[in-house]
């Protein structure tokens, strides 16, 4: 059953146009011209309760604007949005209590105080019962392993610790829809893995719906089976990540680790010490058999093109 | 962690939210103890700087625009009190709204199920302004020592004037802050407002014509400074009190409408 329904969603910003140079700036003081910029253009989709969906697209594509309209921060210029049965921009208490928003580049934690104080403030703001709050906090703190930082001022925490605390602050009221805008940005690889695992487990355990934007393909690959690709304000793709990869980059790569140069006879090329052949999925088994028949002791792997390559190719094709 | 059976979403309780906001505001303020002592010195200097010109003027004349030295002290006292409330409660909070819009923290406040205006207005406090408030009490007591103690009705009228005046000043600040939803940078307007507010340290009768109307209607600082003093001196009639209440209440309603209108235009800082 859809928990999010979006139909014909459009957001247009009216921005001033300045003339070039100092003269243009001076002229714009008394005769300013404006132009309309369509940040989001006629987007429609549905998301079922409990789904994990990734919004992907280049910078300025309209991902964050869409997310902000879904969370009620921005008023759409036209179109219709409902989230959990509510119109987000009405900002009714029941709606705001059932969603959360995490932005990797912004913070809600009180900078000079320990995270525990931000949590307590959020508890009051969401009207969470103290007993339930203690239980949820305990559970989240254990999952994210941040017991040691709860009493340190936020300004003294590392970026990774801060992001974990941001997640706790955002989830204390047990929201059923999570809007996550680049939650792993700037984190080191290990911390990214931890945050991804947490989001995955949280979705699995609670059944909450997760909508995620990220520039890290690993986030998308690990977390969101369904992908919405937004480019220049329009929805370009809505479907499974695997289907997109099959469509855009269906080939397979057979990699023979440190393989002999004779593999060149079968169409292999040397890449950084390994012998690599790219071919269609249908031909993979046949070539693999031929390689193993002749060199039974070599270490072989079959790979799909990395997601970064799939997306780069997708956007190249789209333009 | 597993989700328990669907339950009705709890509603935040106003009293609990207010207490939590006050707690955070105090804890935030007490992070910087050194500032508290510096503010005391600045506050003391401020009182001298405000009283000195008054003393100079009254050195040459026993009354100014119909106000004696003691009566003028009452105006100065209410001016200090207004400055303490504005500087201690209103400016730190509403000033932070501008920063929040620029840097995006406003986003987080707007997705909370609480009144964003209420939370924006109560999250910060500058406790060092307590020195200004204490100075205000001393100066008002000094003035009353000369003018004599007012009756209970005059005290009630004075309180009403003060509340109405502060409501009007808060509303004016909020209106300026609302402009930042469209223009983001409103620093100059804030400085201008601060400078005009400074005119409230003199009895309103010092000003004539347009300037006087300006200070009671457009930037109604006189409502919070001269009018409470006039109430203590039995110089206000029912019509003036009603006028002040109307300005105070009306400006609150108008600024509330403007805030809601501004939220509709909120474009959020891009990430």
Coordinates of C-alpha atoms in Angstrom, one line a residue:
Chain A
X1 CA 0.0 0.0 0.0
X2 CA 1.5 3.4 -1.0
X3 CA 2.6 5.6 1.9
X4 CA 3.8 8.3 -0.4
X5 CA 1.9 9.4 -3.5
X6 CA 3.3 12.1 -5.8
X7 CA 1.5 13.3 -8.9
X8 CA 2.6 16.0 -11.3
X9 CA 4.8 17.6 -8.7
X10 CA 6.5 20.8 -9.9
X11 CA 8.6 23.4 -8.0
X12 CA 9.5 26.7 -9.8
X13 CA 11.8 29.3 -8.2
X14 CA 11.7 32.9 -9.3
X15 CA 15.3 34.1 -9.4
X16 CA 16.6 37.5 -10.2
X17 CA 18.7 37.9 -13.3
X18 CA 21.7 40.2 -12.9
X19 CA 23.4 41.8 -15.8
X20 CA 27.0 41.3 -16.3
X21 CA 29.7 43.2 -14.4
X22 CA 29.4 46.3 -12.2
X23 CA 27.1 48.0 -14.7
X24 CA 24.6 45.1 -14.6
X25 CA 24.7 45.1 -10.8
X26 CA 23.9 48.8 -10.7
X27 CA 21.1 48.5 -13.3
X28 CA 19.6 45.6 -11.3
X29 CA 19.1 48.0 -8.4
X30 CA 16.2 49.7 -10.0
X31 CA 15.1 47.4 -12.9
X32 CA 15.5 43.9 -11.8
X33 CA 14.5 41.1 -14.1
X34 CA 13.4 37.7 -13.0
X35 CA 13.3 34.3 -14.6
X36 CA 11.5 31.1 -13.6
X37 CA 13.7 28.1 -12.8
X38 CA 11.9 24.8 -12.7
X39 CA 13.8 22.8 -10.0
X40 CA 11.3 19.9 -10.2
X41 CA 9.2 19.3 -13.3
X42 CA 6.0 17.2 -13.3
X43 CA 7.2 14.3 -11.2
X44 CA 4.9 11.4 -10.4
X45 CA 5.6 8.2 -8.4
X46 CA 4.4 6.1 -5.5
X47 CA 6.3 4.5 -2.7
X48 CA 5.0 1.6 -0.6
X49 CA 5.2 1.4 3.1
X50 CA 8.5 -0.2 4.2
X51 CA 10.2 0.4 0.9
X52 CA 13.8 1.7 0.7
X53 CA 14.1 4.0 -2.3
X54 CA 17.1 5.9 -3.5
X55 CA 17.0 9.3 -5.2
X56 CA 19.9 9.7 -7.6
X57 CA 21.0 12.4 -9.9
X58 CA 23.7 15.0 -10.5
X59 CA 24.1 18.2 -8.4
X60 CA 21.1 20.5 -8.9
X61 CA 19.0 17.7 -10.4
X62 CA 16.1 18.4 -8.0
X63 CA 16.5 15.5 -5.5
X64 CA 16.8 17.6 -2.4
X65 CA 14.0 19.9 -3.5
X66 CA 11.7 16.9 -4.0
X67 CA 12.7 15.6 -0.5
X68 CA 12.0 19.0 1.0
X69 CA 8.5 19.1 -0.6
X70 CA 7.8 15.6 0.7
X71 CA 8.8 16.6 4.2
X72 CA 6.6 19.8 4.1
X73 CA 9.5 22.3 4.1
X74 CA 8.8 23.6 0.6
X75 CA 5.4 24.3 -0.9
X76 CA 5.0 22.8 -4.4
X77 CA 4.2 25.2 -7.2
X78 CA 1.8 22.6 -8.6
X79 CA 1.0 19.0 -8.3
X80 CA -0.1 16.8 -5.4
X81 CA 1.8 15.1 -2.6
X82 CA 0.5 12.9 0.2
X83 CA 2.7 11.3 2.8
X84 CA 1.1 8.9 5.3
X85 CA -2.2 10.3 4.2
X86 CA -1.3 13.9 4.9
X87 CA -0.5 16.9 2.7
X88 CA 3.0 17.7 3.9
X89 CA 2.8 21.5 3.6
X90 CA -0.1 21.6 6.0
X91 CA 2.5 20.7 8.6
X92 CA -0.1 19.1 11.0
X93 CA 1.3 17.6 14.2
X94 CA 0.3 14.0 13.3
X95 CA 2.3 14.3 10.0
X96 CA 5.4 15.9 11.5
X97 CA 5.4 13.3 14.2
X98 CA 5.4 10.4 11.7
X99 CA 8.3 11.6 9.6
X100 CA 12.0 12.6 10.1
X101 CA 14.5 14.4 8.1
X102 CA 18.3 13.9 8.3
X103 CA 20.6 16.1 6.2
X104 CA 24.2 15.1 6.1
X105 CA 25.3 18.7 5.5
X106 CA 23.3 20.3 8.2
X107 CA 22.8 19.6 11.9
X108 CA 20.1 19.8 14.4
X109 CA 22.2 18.9 17.5
X110 CA 22.9 21.8 19.8
X111 CA 26.5 22.7 19.2
X112 CA 27.7 23.6 22.7
X113 CA 25.8 21.0 24.6
X114 CA 26.1 17.2 24.9
X115 CA 23.9 15.2 22.5
X116 CA 21.8 14.0 25.4
X117 CA 20.4 17.6 25.8
X118 CA 19.3 17.7 22.1
X119 CA 17.7 14.3 22.6
X120 CA 15.8 15.5 25.7
X121 CA 14.6 18.6 23.8
X122 CA 13.4 16.5 20.9
X123 CA 11.6 14.2 23.4
X124 CA 9.6 17.2 24.7
X125 CA 9.0 18.5 21.2
X126 CA 7.6 15.2 20.0
X127 CA 5.8 14.6 23.3
X128 CA 7.4 11.1 23.7
X129 CA 6.5 9.4 26.9
X130 CA 9.6 9.3 29.2
X131 CA 9.6 5.5 29.6
X132 CA 9.3 4.9 25.9
X133 CA 11.9 7.5 25.3
X134 CA 14.4 5.8 27.6
X135 CA 13.8 2.5 25.9
X136 CA 14.2 3.9 22.4
X137 CA 17.2 5.9 23.3
X138 CA 18.9 2.9 24.9
X139 CA 18.1 0.8 21.8
X140 CA 19.4 3.3 19.3
X141 CA 22.5 4.1 21.4
X142 CA 23.3 0.4 21.5
X143 CA 22.8 -0.1 17.8
X144 CA 25.0 2.8 16.9
X145 CA 27.5 2.2 19.8
X146 CA 27.7 5.8 21.0
X147 CA 27.4 5.3 24.7
X148 CA 30.8 7.0 25.2
X149 CA 29.9 10.3 23.5
X150 CA 26.5 11.1 25.0
X151 CA 28.0 13.5 27.6
X152 CA 30.6 15.2 25.4
X153 CA 29.7 18.6 23.9
X154 CA 28.7 18.2 20.2
X155 CA 31.5 20.5 19.1
X156 CA 34.0 18.0 20.4
X157 CA 32.6 15.0 18.5
X158 CA 34.1 13.6 15.3
X159 CA 32.0 13.9 12.1
X160 CA 31.1 10.2 12.3
X161 CA 30.1 10.4 16.0
X162 CA 28.0 13.5 15.2
X163 CA 26.2 11.8 12.3
X164 CA 25.3 8.9 14.5
X165 CA 24.0 11.3 17.2
X166 CA 22.0 13.1 14.4
X167 CA 20.4 9.8 13.5
X168 CA 19.5 9.1 17.1
X169 CA 18.0 12.6 17.5
X170 CA 16.0 12.1 14.3
X171 CA 14.6 8.7 15.3
X172 CA 13.7 9.1 19.0
X173 CA 10.1 9.6 18.1
X174 CA 10.0 6.4 16.0
X175 CA 9.0 7.9 12.7
X176 CA 7.5 5.7 10.0
X177 CA 9.0 7.7 7.1
X178 CA 12.7 8.6 7.0
X179 CA 13.9 11.2 4.6
X180 CA 17.7 11.0 4.5
X181 CA 19.6 13.5 2.4
X182 CA 23.2 12.4 2.0
X183 CA 23.5 10.9 5.4
X184 CA 27.0 9.5 4.8
X185 CA 28.6 12.6 3.2
X186 CA 32.1 13.3 4.5
X187 CA 32.3 10.1 6.6
X188 CA 35.2 7.8 6.3
X189 CA 34.7 4.4 4.7
X190 CA 34.2 2.5 8.0
X191 CA 31.8 5.0 9.3
X192 CA 29.8 4.9 6.0
X193 CA 29.5 1.1 6.4
X194 CA 28.3 1.4 10.0
X195 CA 25.7 4.1 9.1
X196 CA 24.5 2.1 6.1
X197 CA 24.1 -1.0 8.2
X198 CA 22.2 0.9 10.8
X199 CA 19.7 2.3 8.3
X200 CA 19.3 -1.1 6.7
X201 CA 18.7 -2.8 10.1
X202 CA 16.3 0.0 11.2
X203 CA 14.2 -0.4 8.1
X204 CA 14.2 -4.2 8.6
X205 CA 13.3 -4.1 12.3
X206 CA 10.7 -1.3 12.3
X207 CA 9.3 -1.5 8.8
X208 CA 9.9 2.3 8.3
X209 CA 9.9 3.6 4.8
X210 CA 13.3 5.0 3.8
X211 CA 13.9 7.6 1.1
X212 CA 17.6 8.3 0.6
X213 CA 19.6 10.7 -1.6
X214 CA 23.3 10.1 -1.9
X215 CA 26.2 10.7 -4.2
X216 CA 27.9 7.6 -2.9
X217 CA 26.9 4.7 -5.2
X218 CA 27.8 2.3 -2.4
X219 CA 24.9 3.8 -0.3
X220 CA 22.5 3.2 -3.1
X221 CA 23.9 -0.3 -3.9
X222 CA 23.7 -1.4 -0.3
X223 CA 20.5 0.2 0.8
X224 CA 17.9 0.9 -1.9
X225 CA 16.7 -1.8 -4.2
X226 CA 14.5 0.7 -6.0
X227 CA 15.9 3.7 -7.7
X228 CA 14.4 7.0 -8.8
X229 CA 16.8 8.9 -11.1
X230 CA 16.1 12.6 -11.3
X231 CA 17.9 14.8 -13.8
X232 CA 17.3 18.5 -14.5
X233 CA 14.1 18.4 -12.5
X234 CA 12.5 15.4 -14.3
X235 CA 12.1 11.8 -13.3
X236 CA 14.1 9.8 -15.8
X237 CA 14.0 6.3 -14.3
X238 CA 11.9 4.5 -11.7
X239 CA 12.7 0.9 -11.2
X240 CA 15.0 -1.7 -9.8
X241 CA 18.6 -0.9 -9.5
X242 CA 19.5 -4.3 -11.0
X243 CA 17.2 -3.7 -14.0
X244 CA 18.9 -0.4 -14.8
X245 CA 22.3 -2.0 -14.6
X246 CA 21.1 -4.8 -17.0
X247 CA 19.8 -2.3 -19.4
X248 CA 22.6 0.3 -19.4
X249 CA 25.6 -1.9 -18.8
X250 CA 24.7 -5.5 -19.4
X251 CA 28.2 -6.8 -20.2
X252 CA 30.3 -8.9 -17.8
X253 CA 33.9 -8.7 -17.1
X254 CA 36.0 -11.9 -16.7
X255 CA 39.0 -11.1 -14.6
X256 CA 41.9 -13.6 -14.5
X257 CA 44.1 -12.5 -11.6
X258 CA 47.7 -12.3 -12.8
X259 CA 46.7 -14.4 -15.8
X260 CA 49.2 -15.4 -18.5
X261 CA 49.6 -13.2 -21.6
X262 CA 48.4 -16.1 -23.8
X263 CA 44.9 -15.2 -22.7
X264 CA 45.2 -12.4 -25.2
X265 CA 44.4 -15.0 -27.9
X266 CA 40.9 -15.4 -26.3
X267 CA 40.3 -11.6 -26.4
X268 CA 41.7 -10.7 -23.0
X269 CA 43.7 -7.5 -22.3
X270 CA 46.1 -6.8 -19.5
X271 CA 44.8 -4.3 -17.0
X272 CA 46.9 -3.5 -13.9
X273 CA 48.5 -7.0 -13.9
X274 CA 45.3 -8.9 -14.5
X275 CA 43.9 -10.2 -17.8
X276 CA 40.4 -8.8 -18.4
X277 CA 37.8 -9.6 -21.1
X278 CA 34.5 -7.8 -21.5
X279 CA 31.6 -9.6 -23.2
X280 CA 27.9 -10.1 -23.3
X281 CA 26.3 -12.2 -20.5
X282 CA 25.4 -14.9 -23.0
X283 CA 29.0 -15.5 -24.0
X284 CA 30.3 -15.5 -20.4
X285 CA 29.9 -19.2 -19.6
X286 CA 31.4 -20.3 -22.9
X287 CA 34.6 -18.2 -22.5
X288 CA 34.9 -19.1 -18.9
X289 CA 34.8 -22.8 -19.7
X290 CA 37.5 -22.3 -22.4
X291 CA 39.8 -20.4 -19.9
X292 CA 39.4 -23.0 -17.2
X293 CA 39.9 -25.9 -19.6
X294 CA 43.3 -24.5 -20.6
X295 CA 44.4 -23.0 -17.3
X296 CA 42.5 -24.9 -14.6
X297 CA 44.6 -23.4 -11.7
X298 CA 44.0 -19.7 -12.3
X299 CA 42.0 -17.4 -10.1
X300 CA 39.0 -16.2 -12.1
X301 CA 36.1 -13.8 -11.2
X302 CA 33.1 -12.6 -13.2
X303 CA 32.0 -9.0 -12.5
X304 CA 29.3 -6.6 -13.5
X305 CA 30.4 -3.0 -14.3
X306 CA 30.6 -0.9 -11.1
X307 CA 27.6 1.2 -10.3
X308 CA 29.5 4.4 -10.9
X309 CA 30.2 3.3 -14.4
X310 CA 26.5 2.3 -14.9
X311 CA 25.4 5.8 -13.8
X312 CA 28.0 7.6 -15.8
X313 CA 27.0 5.7 -18.9
X314 CA 23.3 6.4 -18.1
X315 CA 23.8 10.1 -17.9
X316 CA 26.0 10.2 -21.0
X317 CA 23.2 8.4 -22.9
X318 CA 20.6 10.8 -21.5
X319 CA 22.4 13.9 -22.7
Chain B
X1 CA 14.7 -2.4 17.9
X2 CA 11.3 -3.4 16.7
X3 CA 8.2 -1.4 16.1
X4 CA 5.4 -2.2 18.6
X5 CA 1.8 -2.2 17.6
X6 CA 0.6 1.0 15.9
X7 CA -0.2 3.6 18.5
X8 CA -1.6 7.0 18.3
X9 CA 1.1 9.6 17.8
X10 CA 1.6 11.5 21.1
X11 CA 1.1 15.3 21.0
X12 CA 3.7 17.5 22.5
X13 CA 2.6 19.3 25.6
X14 CA 3.2 23.1 25.7
X15 CA 4.4 23.1 29.3
X16 CA 6.9 20.4 28.7
X17 CA 8.1 22.1 25.5
X18 CA 8.5 25.4 27.3
X19 CA 10.5 23.8 30.1
X20 CA 12.7 22.0 27.7
X21 CA 13.4 25.2 25.7
X22 CA 14.1 27.1 28.9
X23 CA 16.5 24.4 30.1
X24 CA 18.4 24.4 26.8
X25 CA 18.5 28.2 26.7
X26 CA 20.0 28.4 30.2
X27 CA 22.5 25.6 29.6
X28 CA 23.6 27.2 26.4
X29 CA 24.0 30.6 28.0
X30 CA 25.9 29.2 31.0
X31 CA 28.5 27.6 28.6
X32 CA 30.3 30.9 28.5
X33 CA 30.7 32.1 32.1
X34 CA 33.4 34.7 31.3
X35 CA 30.9 36.6 29.2
X36 CA 28.7 37.0 32.3
X37 CA 31.2 39.2 34.1
X38 CA 32.2 41.1 31.1
X39 CA 28.5 41.8 30.4
X40 CA 28.2 43.1 34.0
X41 CA 30.9 45.7 33.4
X42 CA 29.4 46.6 30.0
X43 CA 26.0 46.8 31.6
X44 CA 27.2 49.1 34.4
X45 CA 28.9 51.4 31.9
X46 CA 25.7 51.4 29.9
X47 CA 23.7 52.7 32.8
X48 CA 26.2 55.5 33.4
X49 CA 26.2 56.3 29.7
X50 CA 22.4 56.6 29.7
X51 CA 22.2 58.6 32.9
X52 CA 25.0 61.0 32.1
X53 CA 23.2 63.0 29.3
X54 CA 20.1 63.1 31.4
X55 CA 22.0 64.6 34.3
X56 CA 23.7 67.1 31.9
X57 CA 20.3 68.2 30.5
X58 CA 18.7 68.5 34.0
X59 CA 21.8 70.4 35.2
X60 CA 20.6 73.3 33.1
X61 CA 16.8 73.0 33.6
X62 CA 14.6 71.5 36.3
X63 CA 12.1 70.2 33.8
X64 CA 12.4 68.9 30.2
X65 CA 9.2 68.9 28.1
X66 CA 7.2 68.8 31.4
X67 CA 9.2 66.0 32.9
X68 CA 11.2 66.4 36.1
X69 CA 14.5 64.6 36.9
X70 CA 12.7 62.0 39.0
X71 CA 10.0 61.4 36.5
X72 CA 12.6 61.1 33.7
X73 CA 14.4 58.5 35.8
X74 CA 11.3 56.3 35.5
X75 CA 11.4 56.5 31.7
X76 CA 15.1 55.6 31.8
X77 CA 14.4 52.7 34.2
X78 CA 11.7 51.3 31.8
X79 CA 14.1 51.9 28.9
X80 CA 16.7 49.7 30.6
X81 CA 14.1 47.1 31.4
X82 CA 12.9 47.0 27.8
X83 CA 16.5 46.8 26.6
X84 CA 17.1 43.9 29.1
X85 CA 14.1 42.0 27.8
X86 CA 14.8 42.7 24.1
X87 CA 18.6 42.0 24.5
X88 CA 18.1 39.0 26.8
X89 CA 15.2 37.2 25.2
X90 CA 14.1 38.6 21.9
X91 CA 17.2 39.6 20.0
X92 CA 19.3 36.4 20.6
X93 CA 16.4 34.2 19.5
X94 CA 15.1 36.2 16.5
X95 CA 18.7 37.0 15.4
X96 CA 19.4 33.2 15.4
X97 CA 16.4 32.7 13.0
X98 CA 18.2 34.8 10.3
X99 CA 21.3 32.6 10.8
X100 CA 19.2 29.5 10.8
X101 CA 17.6 30.4 7.5
X102 CA 21.0 31.2 6.0
X103 CA 22.6 28.0 7.2
X104 CA 19.6 25.6 7.1
X105 CA 19.0 24.8 10.7
X106 CA 15.6 26.3 10.2
X107 CA 14.7 23.2 8.2
X108 CA 15.0 21.1 11.3
X109 CA 12.8 23.4 13.4
X110 CA 10.1 23.4 10.7
X111 CA 9.8 19.6 10.6
X112 CA 9.2 19.5 14.4
X113 CA 5.6 19.2 15.6
X114 CA 5.8 22.4 17.6
X115 CA 4.9 26.0 16.8
X116 CA 8.0 27.2 14.9
X117 CA 7.5 30.8 16.1
X118 CA 7.3 29.7 19.7
X119 CA 10.4 27.6 19.5
X120 CA 12.3 30.2 17.5
X121 CA 11.4 32.8 20.1
X122 CA 12.4 30.8 23.2
X123 CA 15.5 28.7 22.5
X124 CA 18.1 31.3 23.5
X125 CA 18.6 33.6 26.4
X126 CA 21.3 36.1 27.3
X127 CA 21.3 35.9 31.1
X128 CA 23.9 38.6 31.4
X129 CA 21.1 41.0 30.5
X130 CA 19.9 40.4 34.1
X131 CA 22.4 43.2 35.0
X132 CA 20.4 45.6 32.8
X133 CA 17.2 44.4 34.5
X134 CA 18.6 44.9 38.0
X135 CA 19.9 48.3 37.0
X136 CA 16.4 49.1 35.7
X137 CA 14.8 48.2 39.1
X138 CA 17.3 50.4 40.9
X139 CA 16.7 53.4 38.6
X140 CA 12.9 53.0 38.8
X141 CA 13.1 52.7 42.6
X142 CA 15.3 55.9 42.6
X143 CA 12.7 57.7 40.4
X144 CA 9.8 56.5 42.6
X145 CA 11.7 57.7 45.7
X146 CA 11.3 61.2 44.3
X147 CA 7.8 61.0 42.8
X148 CA 6.2 59.0 45.6
X149 CA 4.7 55.4 45.5
X150 CA 1.8 55.0 43.0
X151 CA -1.5 53.3 43.9
X152 CA -2.5 49.8 42.9
X153 CA -4.5 50.9 39.8
X154 CA -1.5 52.9 38.5
X155 CA 0.7 49.9 39.1
X156 CA -1.7 47.7 37.1
X157 CA -1.9 50.3 34.3
X158 CA 1.9 50.4 34.3
X159 CA 2.2 46.6 34.0
X160 CA -0.4 46.6 31.2
X161 CA 1.6 49.3 29.3
X162 CA 4.8 47.5 29.8
X163 CA 3.4 44.2 28.5
X164 CA 1.7 45.9 25.5
X165 CA 4.9 47.8 24.7
X166 CA 7.0 44.7 24.8
X167 CA 4.5 42.8 22.7
X168 CA 4.7 45.6 20.1
X169 CA 8.5 45.6 20.2
X170 CA 8.7 41.8 19.8
X171 CA 6.3 42.0 16.9
X172 CA 8.4 44.6 15.2
X173 CA 11.4 42.5 15.6
X174 CA 9.5 39.5 14.2
X175 CA 8.4 41.4 11.2
X176 CA 12.0 42.3 10.4
X177 CA 13.0 38.7 10.8
X178 CA 10.1 37.6 8.5
X179 CA 11.7 39.8 5.8
X180 CA 14.8 37.6 6.0
X181 CA 12.7 34.7 4.6
X182 CA 12.7 36.6 1.3
X183 CA 15.8 38.7 1.5
X184 CA 18.0 36.6 3.8
X185 CA 20.3 39.5 4.7
X186 CA 18.4 42.0 7.0
X187 CA 21.3 43.0 9.2
X188 CA 21.1 46.7 8.3
X189 CA 17.4 46.8 9.1
X190 CA 18.2 45.2 12.5
X191 CA 20.8 47.9 13.2
X192 CA 18.4 50.6 12.2
X193 CA 15.7 49.1 14.5
X194 CA 18.3 49.1 17.4
X195 CA 19.2 52.7 16.7
X196 CA 15.6 53.9 16.6
X197 CA 14.8 51.9 19.7
X198 CA 17.4 54.0 21.5
X199 CA 15.2 57.0 21.2
X200 CA 12.9 55.5 23.8
X201 CA 15.3 56.5 26.6
X202 CA 13.9 60.0 26.5
X203 CA 10.4 60.9 27.6
X204 CA 8.1 60.8 24.5
X205 CA 7.1 64.5 25.0
X206 CA 10.6 65.5 24.1
X207 CA 9.7 64.5 20.5
X208 CA 7.2 66.5 18.5
X209 CA 4.9 65.9 15.6
X210 CA 5.8 63.0 13.2
X211 CA 8.7 61.8 15.4
X212 CA 6.3 61.3 18.3
X213 CA 3.7 59.4 16.3
X214 CA 6.6 57.3 14.9
X215 CA 7.8 56.3 18.4
X216 CA 4.3 55.3 19.6
X217 CA 3.0 53.6 16.4
X218 CA 5.6 52.7 13.9
X219 CA 8.4 51.8 16.3
X220 CA 6.4 51.8 19.5
X221 CA 9.3 51.9 21.9
X222 CA 7.5 54.8 23.8
X223 CA 4.8 52.3 24.7
X224 CA 7.3 50.3 26.7
X225 CA 9.2 53.2 28.2
X226 CA 7.3 56.5 28.5
X227 CA 3.8 55.1 28.8
X228 CA 4.5 52.8 31.8
X229 CA 6.2 55.8 33.5
X230 CA 3.1 57.9 32.7
X231 CA 0.9 55.2 34.2
X232 CA 2.9 55.4 37.4
X233 CA 2.4 59.2 37.4
X234 CA -1.3 58.9 36.8
X235 CA -0.9 60.7 33.4
X236 CA -2.8 58.0 31.4
X237 CA -6.5 57.9 30.8
X238 CA -8.6 54.8 29.8
X239 CA -8.5 55.8 26.1
X240 CA -4.7 55.8 26.0
X241 CA -4.5 52.5 27.9
X242 CA -7.0 50.9 25.4
X243 CA -4.9 52.4 22.5
X244 CA -1.7 50.8 23.9
X245 CA -3.5 47.4 24.4
X246 CA -4.8 47.6 20.8
X247 CA -1.3 48.4 19.4
X248 CA 0.3 45.6 21.4
X249 CA -2.4 43.0 20.7
X250 CA -2.8 44.1 17.0
X251 CA 0.9 44.0 16.3
X252 CA 1.1 40.5 17.8
X253 CA -1.7 39.3 15.5
X254 CA -0.2 41.1 12.5
X255 CA 3.3 39.7 13.1
X256 CA 1.8 36.2 13.5
X257 CA 0.1 36.5 10.2
X258 CA 3.4 37.8 8.6
X259 CA 5.3 34.8 10.1
X260 CA 2.8 32.3 8.6
X261 CA 3.0 34.1 5.3
X262 CA 6.8 34.1 5.4
X263 CA 6.8 30.3 6.1
X264 CA 4.9 29.8 2.8
X265 CA 7.7 31.5 1.0
X266 CA 10.5 29.7 2.8
X267 CA 12.9 28.4 0.2
X268 CA 15.3 26.7 2.5
X269 CA 19.1 26.9 2.1
X270 CA 20.3 24.5 -0.5
X271 CA 22.5 21.7 0.7

